[in-house]
Amino acid sequence: DGGITQSPKYLFRKEGQNVTLSCEQNLNHDAMYWYRQDPGQGLRLIYYSQIVNDFQKGDIAEGYSVSREKKESFPLTVTSAQKNPTAFYLCASSMMGGGYEQYFGPGTRLTVT
Amino acid sequence: DQQVKQNSPSLSVQEGRISILNCDYTNSMFDYFLWYKKYPAEGPTFLISISSIKDKNEDGRFTVFLNKSAKHLSLHIVPSQPGDSAVYFCAASVGYGGSQGNLIFGKGTKLSVKP
């Protein structure tokens, strides 16, 4: 089955710890994205990557870092510098950058206490 | 400043009736629009899209209308079913298929379809 996987579904961390969220896709898509969803806020873009070894900051990149060493993988690290890390994180991919339809993974709910 | 606005946070309709979800945008450069559906604790799923060269696109029970002069689009669901109950996001981009921009999402409208 082709698709996007995110693991784990639920993640709990103590304040001050870095945590890495996994995102893998087998759709052969070039572009990958990370969004954050908070109640009443819709989807806000954190980082995106249109090609391997290249990525761009989105609207709310502060406190986050990413890497794109393989086409299939786009992990997101939530660092201790992120002031409000508790949120629902969504990874997406598309055929190319820009306006192609994006396909989303099931999301990871991160809770930091 | 929000470029894509969904001004109704929620909408409740009776099963079998029409659901109309609205979306306004401010960037006149947007030329491709999409609707996504999202259930709680799941990722959004693509529903239907429309390019700016059209004013209507239909797919089964779902129809999207685009009014470029008013910078307004709407999603019609007919007939509405209880399984349609979800949050619906409107999204827009500049340059379909290009690298000119990413999708800009609205904040979503929660649709409840009552049996």
PDB file of C-alpha atoms in Angstrom, chain A residues 9-10 33 35 37 40-43 45 48 50 59 88 90 96-107, chain B residues 32 34 36 38 41-44 46 49 89 93-108:
ATOM      1  CA  LYS A   9       0.653   8.119  17.014  1.00  0.00           C
ATOM      2  CA  TYR A  10       1.058   9.534  20.530  1.00  0.00           C
ATOM      3  CA  TYR A  33       5.866  19.104   4.422  1.00  0.00           C
ATOM      4  CA  TYR A  35       2.338  21.156   9.621  1.00  0.00           C
ATOM      5  CA  GLN A  37      -2.502  21.892  14.073  1.00  0.00           C
ATOM      6  CA  GLY A  40      -9.035  26.717  16.095  1.00  0.00           C
ATOM      7  CA  GLN A  41      -5.800  27.440  14.245  1.00  0.00           C
ATOM      8  CA  GLY A  42      -6.079  25.296  11.152  1.00  0.00           C
ATOM      9  CA  LEU A  43      -2.868  23.961   9.622  1.00  0.00           C
ATOM     10  CA  LEU A  45       3.369  25.177   7.865  1.00  0.00           C
ATOM     11  CA  TYR A  48       8.916  21.968   3.651  1.00  0.00           C
ATOM     12  CA  GLN A  50      11.014  20.108  -2.483  1.00  0.00           C
ATOM     13  CA  ASP A  59       5.509  30.195   8.762  1.00  0.00           C
ATOM     14  CA  PHE A  88      -0.938  17.620  16.630  1.00  0.00           C
ATOM     15  CA  LEU A  90       0.978  16.376  10.394  1.00  0.00           C
ATOM     16  CA  MET A  96       6.200  18.455  -6.693  1.00  0.00           C
ATOM     17  CA  GLY A  97       6.434  21.624  -4.730  1.00  0.00           C
ATOM     18  CA  GLY A  98       3.770  24.223  -5.162  1.00  0.00           C
ATOM     19  CA  GLY A  99       0.097  23.578  -5.524  1.00  0.00           C
ATOM     20  CA  TYR A 100      -0.141  19.882  -6.256  1.00  0.00           C
ATOM     21  CA  GLU A 101      -2.522  18.017  -4.002  1.00  0.00           C
ATOM     22  CA  GLN A 102      -0.836  17.136  -0.770  1.00  0.00           C
ATOM     23  CA  TYR A 103      -1.388  13.754   0.835  1.00  0.00           C
ATOM     24  CA  PHE A 104      -1.284  13.627   4.600  1.00  0.00           C
ATOM     25  CA  GLY A 105      -0.127  11.086   7.109  1.00  0.00           C
ATOM     26  CA  PRO A 106      -2.220  10.116  10.147  1.00  0.00           C
ATOM     27  CA  GLY A 107      -0.458  12.608  12.432  1.00  0.00           C
TER      28      GLY A 107
ATOM     29  CA  TYR B  32      -5.776  26.758  -7.545  1.00  0.00           C
ATOM     30  CA  LEU B  34      -8.661  22.643  -2.781  1.00  0.00           C
ATOM     31  CA  TYR B  36      -9.816  18.777   2.481  1.00  0.00           C
ATOM     32  CA  LYS B  38     -10.481  15.860   8.378  1.00  0.00           C
ATOM     33  CA  ALA B  41      -6.905  12.632  15.305  1.00  0.00           C
ATOM     34  CA  GLU B  42      -6.443  11.790  11.618  1.00  0.00           C
ATOM     35  CA  GLY B  43      -4.701  13.462   8.714  1.00  0.00           C
ATOM     36  CA  PRO B  44      -6.759  15.511   6.234  1.00  0.00           C
ATOM     37  CA  PHE B  46      -8.154  15.524  -0.270  1.00  0.00           C
ATOM     38  CA  SER B  49     -10.177  20.971  -6.244  1.00  0.00           C
ATOM     39  CA  PHE B  89     -10.396  22.932   5.269  1.00  0.00           C
ATOM     40  CA  SER B  93      -2.023  28.104  -3.932  1.00  0.00           C
ATOM     41  CA  VAL B  94      -0.301  30.144  -6.591  1.00  0.00           C
ATOM     42  CA  GLY B  95       0.851  28.255  -9.625  1.00  0.00           C
ATOM     43  CA  TYR B  96      -0.585  24.765  -9.824  1.00  0.00           C
ATOM     44  CA  GLY B  97       2.134  22.253 -10.464  1.00  0.00           C
ATOM     45  CA  GLY B  98       4.901  24.750 -10.049  1.00  0.00           C
ATOM     46  CA  SER B  99       7.183  25.774  -7.273  1.00  0.00           C
ATOM     47  CA  GLN B 100       5.759  29.212  -6.793  1.00  0.00           C
ATOM     48  CA  GLY B 101       4.102  28.589  -3.520  1.00  0.00           C
ATOM     49  CA  ASN B 102       2.709  26.176  -1.046  1.00  0.00           C
ATOM     50  CA  LEU B 103      -0.829  25.507   0.050  1.00  0.00           C
ATOM     51  CA  ILE B 104      -2.319  28.136   2.344  1.00  0.00           C
ATOM     52  CA  PHE B 105      -5.015  26.684   4.579  1.00  0.00           C
ATOM     53  CA  GLY B 106      -8.034  28.247   6.201  1.00  0.00           C
ATOM     54  CA  LYS B 107      -8.841  27.515   9.838  1.00  0.00           C
ATOM     55  CA  GLY B 108     -11.553  25.014   8.989  1.00  0.00           C
TER      56      GLY B 108
END
